[in-house]
Tab-separated table of C-alpha atoms in Angstrom:
chain	number	residue	atom	x	y	z
A	1	MET	CA	75.349	68.556	-29.456
A	2	PHE	CA	78.894	67.262	-29.426
A	3	THR	CA	80.832	64.151	-28.543
A	4	PRO	CA	82.898	63.300	-26.664
A	5	ARG	CA	81.077	65.234	-23.948
A	6	VAL	CA	84.141	67.259	-22.971
A	7	ALA	CA	84.868	70.855	-23.962
A	8	VAL	CA	87.573	73.392	-23.370
A	9	ALA	CA	86.233	76.715	-22.092
A	10	SER	CA	87.097	80.216	-23.250
A	11	LEU	CA	89.972	82.042	-21.553
A	12	SER	CA	90.237	85.657	-22.657
A	13	GLY	CA	93.341	86.364	-24.675
A	14	GLU	CA	94.353	82.701	-24.727
A	15	SER	CA	91.621	80.598	-26.332
A	16	ASP	CA	92.321	80.915	-30.041
A	17	ALA	CA	92.422	78.510	-32.982
A	18	GLU	CA	95.866	77.170	-32.091
A	19	TRP	CA	94.658	76.418	-28.545
A	20	ALA	CA	91.565	74.654	-29.917
A	21	ARG	CA	93.635	72.538	-32.294
A	22	ALA	CA	95.948	71.475	-29.477
A	23	ALA	CA	92.985	70.186	-27.454
A	24	ALA	CA	91.065	68.628	-30.361
A	25	SER	CA	92.177	65.032	-29.843
A	26	HIS	CA	90.729	65.052	-26.305
A	27	VAL	CA	87.485	67.021	-26.625
A	28	GLY	CA	84.296	67.386	-28.620
A	29	ALA	CA	84.020	71.181	-28.420
A	30	ALA	CA	86.111	74.303	-27.998
A	31	PHE	CA	84.748	77.671	-26.916
A	32	LEU	CA	87.069	80.322	-28.349
A	33	GLY	CA	87.311	83.836	-26.932
A	34	GLY	CA	86.075	85.782	-25.098
A	35	ILE	CA	86.141	88.503	-27.691
A	36	ALA	CA	84.837	92.025	-27.248
A	37	ILE	CA	82.938	92.754	-30.459
A	38	ASP	CA	81.874	96.398	-30.190
A	39	GLU	CA	83.775	99.582	-29.473
A	40	THR	CA	82.560	100.011	-25.896
A	41	ALA	CA	83.379	96.423	-24.980
A	42	GLN	CA	86.771	96.779	-26.674
A	43	GLU	CA	87.576	99.865	-24.606
A	44	ALA	CA	86.722	97.931	-21.462
A	45	ALA	CA	88.993	95.102	-22.627
A	46	LYS	CA	91.824	97.585	-23.142
A	47	GLU	CA	91.401	98.726	-19.548
A	48	LEU	CA	91.826	95.116	-18.480
A	49	VAL	CA	95.008	94.825	-20.537
A	50	ALA	CA	96.300	97.975	-18.831
A	51	ARG	CA	96.173	96.108	-15.539
A	52	ASP	CA	97.982	93.094	-16.991
A	53	ARG	CA	95.092	90.835	-17.989
A	54	SER	CA	95.251	88.947	-21.254
A	55	GLU	CA	92.624	89.970	-23.843
A	56	PHE	CA	92.013	89.699	-27.569
A	57	ILE	CA	92.299	93.274	-28.851
A	58	THR	CA	91.528	93.828	-32.540
A	59	ASP	CA	90.201	96.638	-34.709
A	60	ASP	CA	88.110	94.129	-36.667
A	61	PRO	CA	86.483	91.672	-34.249
A	62	THR	CA	84.246	90.096	-36.898
A	63	GLY	CA	87.209	89.578	-39.220
A	64	PHE	CA	89.199	88.128	-36.344
A	65	ILE	CA	86.418	85.627	-35.596
A	66	ALA	CA	86.309	84.625	-39.268
A	67	GLU	CA	90.088	84.112	-39.342
A	68	GLN	CA	90.071	82.008	-36.193
A	69	LEU	CA	87.234	79.793	-37.363
A	70	ALA	CA	88.894	79.345	-40.755
A	71	GLU	CA	92.035	78.151	-38.955
A	72	VAL	CA	89.998	75.656	-36.944
A	73	ASP	CA	88.298	74.464	-40.138
A	74	ALA	CA	91.648	73.985	-41.881
A	75	ALA	CA	93.321	72.161	-39.007
A	76	ASP	CA	94.627	68.645	-39.554
A	77	ALA	CA	92.926	67.468	-36.368
A	78	PRO	CA	89.758	65.654	-35.270
A	79	ASP	CA	86.536	67.506	-36.009
A	80	ILE	CA	85.222	69.479	-33.048
A	81	PHE	CA	82.311	71.780	-32.475
A	82	ALA	CA	83.698	75.303	-32.313
A	83	ALA	CA	81.870	78.211	-30.721
A	84	VAL	CA	82.982	81.777	-30.111
A	85	ASN	CA	82.369	83.454	-26.770
A	86	VAL	CA	81.609	87.157	-27.292
A	87	ARG	CA	80.962	90.273	-25.240
A	88	ALA	CA	78.794	93.089	-26.524
A	89	THR	CA	76.888	96.095	-25.235
A	90	THR	CA	74.278	96.106	-28.030
A	91	ALA	CA	72.600	93.495	-30.213
A	92	ASP	CA	73.810	94.605	-33.663
A	93	PRO	CA	77.360	93.194	-33.418
A	94	ILE	CA	75.896	89.967	-32.034
A	95	GLY	CA	74.128	89.512	-35.370
A	96	ASP	CA	77.315	90.216	-37.329
A	97	ALA	CA	79.345	87.725	-35.285
A	98	ALA	CA	76.580	85.110	-35.429
A	99	ALA	CA	76.437	85.336	-39.216
A	100	VAL	CA	80.156	84.565	-39.425
A	101	CYS	CA	79.760	81.649	-37.033
A	102	ALA	CA	76.854	80.278	-39.049
A	103	ASP	CA	78.948	80.430	-42.225
A	104	HIS	CA	81.517	78.164	-40.548
A	105	GLY	CA	79.039	75.798	-38.939
A	106	ALA	CA	80.140	77.167	-35.577
A	107	GLY	CA	78.181	78.407	-32.597
A	108	LEU	CA	77.994	81.761	-30.856
A	109	GLU	CA	78.249	81.865	-27.066
A	110	ILE	CA	77.046	85.060	-25.386
A	111	ASN	CA	79.202	85.996	-22.436
A	112	ALA	CA	77.017	86.657	-19.385
A	113	HIS	CA	79.806	85.422	-17.176
A	114	CYS	CA	82.833	87.717	-16.782
A	115	ARG	CA	82.746	89.632	-13.518
A	116	GLN	CA	85.495	92.232	-14.014
A	117	ASP	CA	84.287	95.701	-13.029
A	118	GLU	CA	85.374	97.235	-16.323
A	119	LEU	CA	83.117	94.891	-18.274
A	120	CYS	CA	80.157	94.922	-15.908
A	121	THR	CA	80.132	98.723	-15.792
A	122	VAL	CA	79.439	98.901	-19.541
A	123	GLY	CA	76.822	96.153	-19.396
A	124	CYS	CA	78.869	93.141	-20.442
A	125	GLY	CA	79.562	89.902	-18.641
A	126	GLU	CA	77.536	89.031	-15.579
A	127	ALA	CA	75.704	92.374	-15.803
A	128	LEU	CA	73.635	90.645	-18.502
A	129	LEU	CA	72.337	88.154	-15.947
A	130	ARG	CA	70.386	91.004	-14.377
A	131	ASP	CA	69.151	92.283	-17.755
A	132	THR	CA	67.015	89.416	-19.016
A	133	GLU	CA	65.344	91.465	-21.758
A	134	ARG	CA	68.663	92.390	-23.373
A	135	LEU	CA	70.062	88.881	-22.979
A	136	VAL	CA	66.989	87.423	-24.672
A	137	GLU	CA	67.405	89.975	-27.473
A	138	TYR	CA	70.989	88.788	-27.990
A	139	VAL	CA	69.903	85.148	-28.182
A	140	GLU	CA	67.117	85.936	-30.641
A	141	THR	CA	69.463	88.081	-32.768
A	142	ALA	CA	72.029	85.289	-33.033
A	143	ARG	CA	69.355	82.717	-33.764
A	144	ALA	CA	67.946	84.884	-36.571
A	145	GLU	CA	71.336	84.657	-38.333
A	146	GLY	CA	71.169	80.876	-38.363
A	147	ALA	CA	73.818	80.244	-35.730
A	148	ARG	CA	73.513	77.789	-32.908
A	149	VAL	CA	73.596	79.921	-29.797
A	150	GLY	CA	74.421	79.460	-26.154
A	151	VAL	CA	75.008	81.566	-23.077
A	152	LYS	CA	77.802	81.266	-20.536
A	153	VAL	CA	76.612	82.111	-17.029
A	154	ARG	CA	77.809	81.885	-13.469
A	155	THR	CA	76.120	80.892	-10.250
A	156	GLU	CA	76.106	82.908	-7.023
A	157	VAL	CA	75.096	86.216	-8.624
A	158	SER	CA	72.912	88.135	-6.207
A	159	GLY	CA	69.321	88.563	-7.327
A	160	VAL	CA	69.584	86.115	-10.232
A	161	ASP	CA	67.454	82.950	-10.286
A	162	LEU	CA	69.533	80.906	-12.686
A	163	PRO	CA	67.054	78.053	-13.297
A	164	THR	CA	64.307	80.551	-14.181
A	165	LEU	CA	66.702	82.422	-16.458
A	166	ALA	CA	67.710	79.151	-18.150
A	167	ALA	CA	64.079	78.377	-18.957
A	168	THR	CA	63.664	81.874	-20.416
A	169	LEU	CA	66.758	81.439	-22.600
A	170	ALA	CA	65.471	78.101	-23.855
A	171	ASP	CA	62.187	79.741	-24.839
A	172	ALA	CA	64.186	82.434	-26.696
A	173	GLY	CA	65.903	79.777	-28.810
A	174	ALA	CA	69.163	79.046	-26.990
A	175	ASP	CA	70.707	75.656	-27.699
A	176	TRP	CA	72.989	75.391	-24.696
A	177	ILE	CA	73.869	76.965	-21.374
A	178	HIS	CA	77.432	76.864	-20.065
A	179	VAL	CA	77.303	77.021	-16.266
A	180	ASP	CA	80.294	78.149	-14.201
A	181	ALA	CA	79.114	76.543	-10.973
A	182	MET	CA	81.509	78.374	-8.630
A	183	ASP	CA	80.880	76.704	-5.244
A	184	SER	CA	77.252	75.865	-6.022
A	185	GLU	CA	77.580	72.695	-8.060
A	186	ALA	CA	74.091	71.474	-7.148
A	187	VAL	CA	72.570	74.391	-9.066
A	188	VAL	CA	73.380	72.424	-12.220
A	189	ALA	CA	70.614	69.986	-11.287
A	190	ASP	CA	68.151	72.857	-10.848
A	191	VAL	CA	69.069	74.268	-14.280
A	192	VAL	CA	68.630	70.851	-15.894
A	193	ALA	CA	65.203	70.452	-14.291
A	194	ALA	CA	64.055	73.954	-15.265
A	195	ALA	CA	65.226	73.823	-18.889
A	196	PRO	CA	65.283	70.195	-20.066
A	197	ASP	CA	65.646	71.190	-23.722
A	198	LEU	CA	68.947	73.013	-23.137
A	199	PHE	CA	72.243	71.197	-23.525
A	200	VAL	CA	73.949	71.910	-20.195
A	201	VAL	CA	77.731	72.245	-20.034
A	202	ALA	CA	79.091	72.328	-16.471
A	203	ASN	CA	82.280	74.197	-15.667
A	204	ASN	CA	84.490	75.031	-12.686
A	205	GLY	CA	87.078	72.836	-11.091
A	206	VAL	CA	86.754	70.034	-13.668
A	207	ARG	CA	90.021	68.194	-13.229
A	208	ASP	CA	89.472	64.505	-12.477
A	209	ARG	CA	87.077	61.575	-12.159
A	210	GLU	CA	85.459	62.894	-8.982
A	211	THR	CA	84.612	66.328	-10.369
A	212	VAL	CA	83.440	64.918	-13.695
A	213	ARG	CA	81.088	62.445	-12.051
A	214	GLU	CA	79.673	65.056	-9.689
A	215	TYR	CA	78.526	67.294	-12.540
A	216	LEU	CA	77.258	64.443	-14.709
A	217	ASP	CA	75.383	62.951	-11.762
A	218	TYR	CA	73.655	66.329	-11.376
A	219	GLY	CA	72.412	65.947	-14.940
A	220	ALA	CA	74.905	67.968	-16.979
A	221	ASP	CA	75.165	66.864	-20.602
A	222	ALA	CA	78.877	67.675	-20.767
A	223	VAL	CA	81.718	69.210	-18.774
A	224	SER	CA	84.271	71.839	-19.728
A	225	VAL	CA	87.839	72.446	-18.624
A	226	GLY	CA	88.960	76.019	-17.997
A	227	ARG	CA	92.376	77.012	-16.672
A	228	PRO	CA	94.151	73.687	-17.290
A	229	SER	CA	92.759	73.418	-20.827
A	230	ASP	CA	96.296	73.515	-22.208
A	231	ASN	CA	97.334	70.549	-20.054
A	232	PRO	CA	97.005	67.300	-22.057
A	233	GLU	CA	97.189	65.143	-18.939
A	234	VAL	CA	94.183	66.893	-17.379
A	235	LEU	CA	92.260	66.626	-20.653
A	236	ARG	CA	93.034	62.920	-20.962
A	237	ARG	CA	91.908	62.319	-17.381
A	238	VAL	CA	88.666	64.254	-17.838
A	239	ARG	CA	87.942	62.559	-21.167
A	240	ALA	CA	88.479	59.089	-19.669
A	241	ALA	CA	86.203	59.839	-16.723
A	242	THR	CA	83.495	61.252	-18.990
A	243	ASP	CA	83.611	58.304	-21.373
A	244	GLU	CA	83.446	55.937	-18.410
A	245	TRP	CA	80.361	57.645	-16.971
A	246	PHE	CA	78.422	57.567	-20.246
A	247	THR	CA	79.414	53.945	-20.880
A	248	GLU	CA	78.001	53.046	-17.478
A	249	GLN	CA	74.740	54.826	-18.275
A	250	THR	CA	74.396	52.960	-21.562
A	251	SER	CA	75.078	49.624	-19.873
A	252	ARG	CA	72.552	50.374	-17.158
A	253	ALA	CA	69.909	51.356	-19.713
A	254	ASP	CA	70.549	48.168	-21.707
A	255	SER	CA	70.184	46.081	-18.553
A	256	ASP	CA	66.920	47.813	-17.696
A	257	ASP	CA	65.581	47.124	-21.208
A	258	GLU	CA	66.503	43.460	-20.942
A	259	ARG	CA	64.845	43.195	-17.548
A	260	GLU	CA	61.643	44.800	-18.843
A	261	ALA	CA	61.625	42.455	-21.843
A	262	THR	CA	61.610	39.411	-19.550
A	263	VAL	CA	58.792	40.662	-17.307
């Protein structure tokens, strides 16, 4: 879906076009946002701002997405796959946002990840993990607008079987799943096994060679960097480790082919 197999992950109120451009020389993808795209989600975001969290607050979320993607498009930087992480309480604004993303060749990432009470109370964020029917509706709505679509999720949510959910999202037309592994890194392998057609991006604690290799060894297709995504040294280190791992896999596959050819 993108190369190099390193992304920078959305950080609410921080991950905008300027942030994506700054990371572009190190990564293959940038997930902008998260952005609350309907009135109820925006009100919840304002409550978060009132307790000193950073959020994107705008009266025109769809216009804001278009502006940000246009800035990424116009940047004098390496091409990257851009996607916009969004929060919504109904499907209609998902379609509007997805149409804008499709126009820019960008993807839409549905936020089923944030765990703040204000968001979960109105049905955003990780509340969606327990509402499979609505989450599937969001994926299908975005897909109908021609956008590539993914879902950001987290592990360790009570009552949620993430591998089963991943398979359901793949059947609904999702292209990728972005897994915040928390302290359950091995779940990435279960997601990969359950939904082999999904591009799996692994997130949480990605900082160095050890963490990169752990996720890729579990079968992730790519890794993403969260909090230190504005740190070029971390991005360089993660990029080098990722490139190294995939080079090793290619060399191993070539050796296996040569061995089979001589049998």
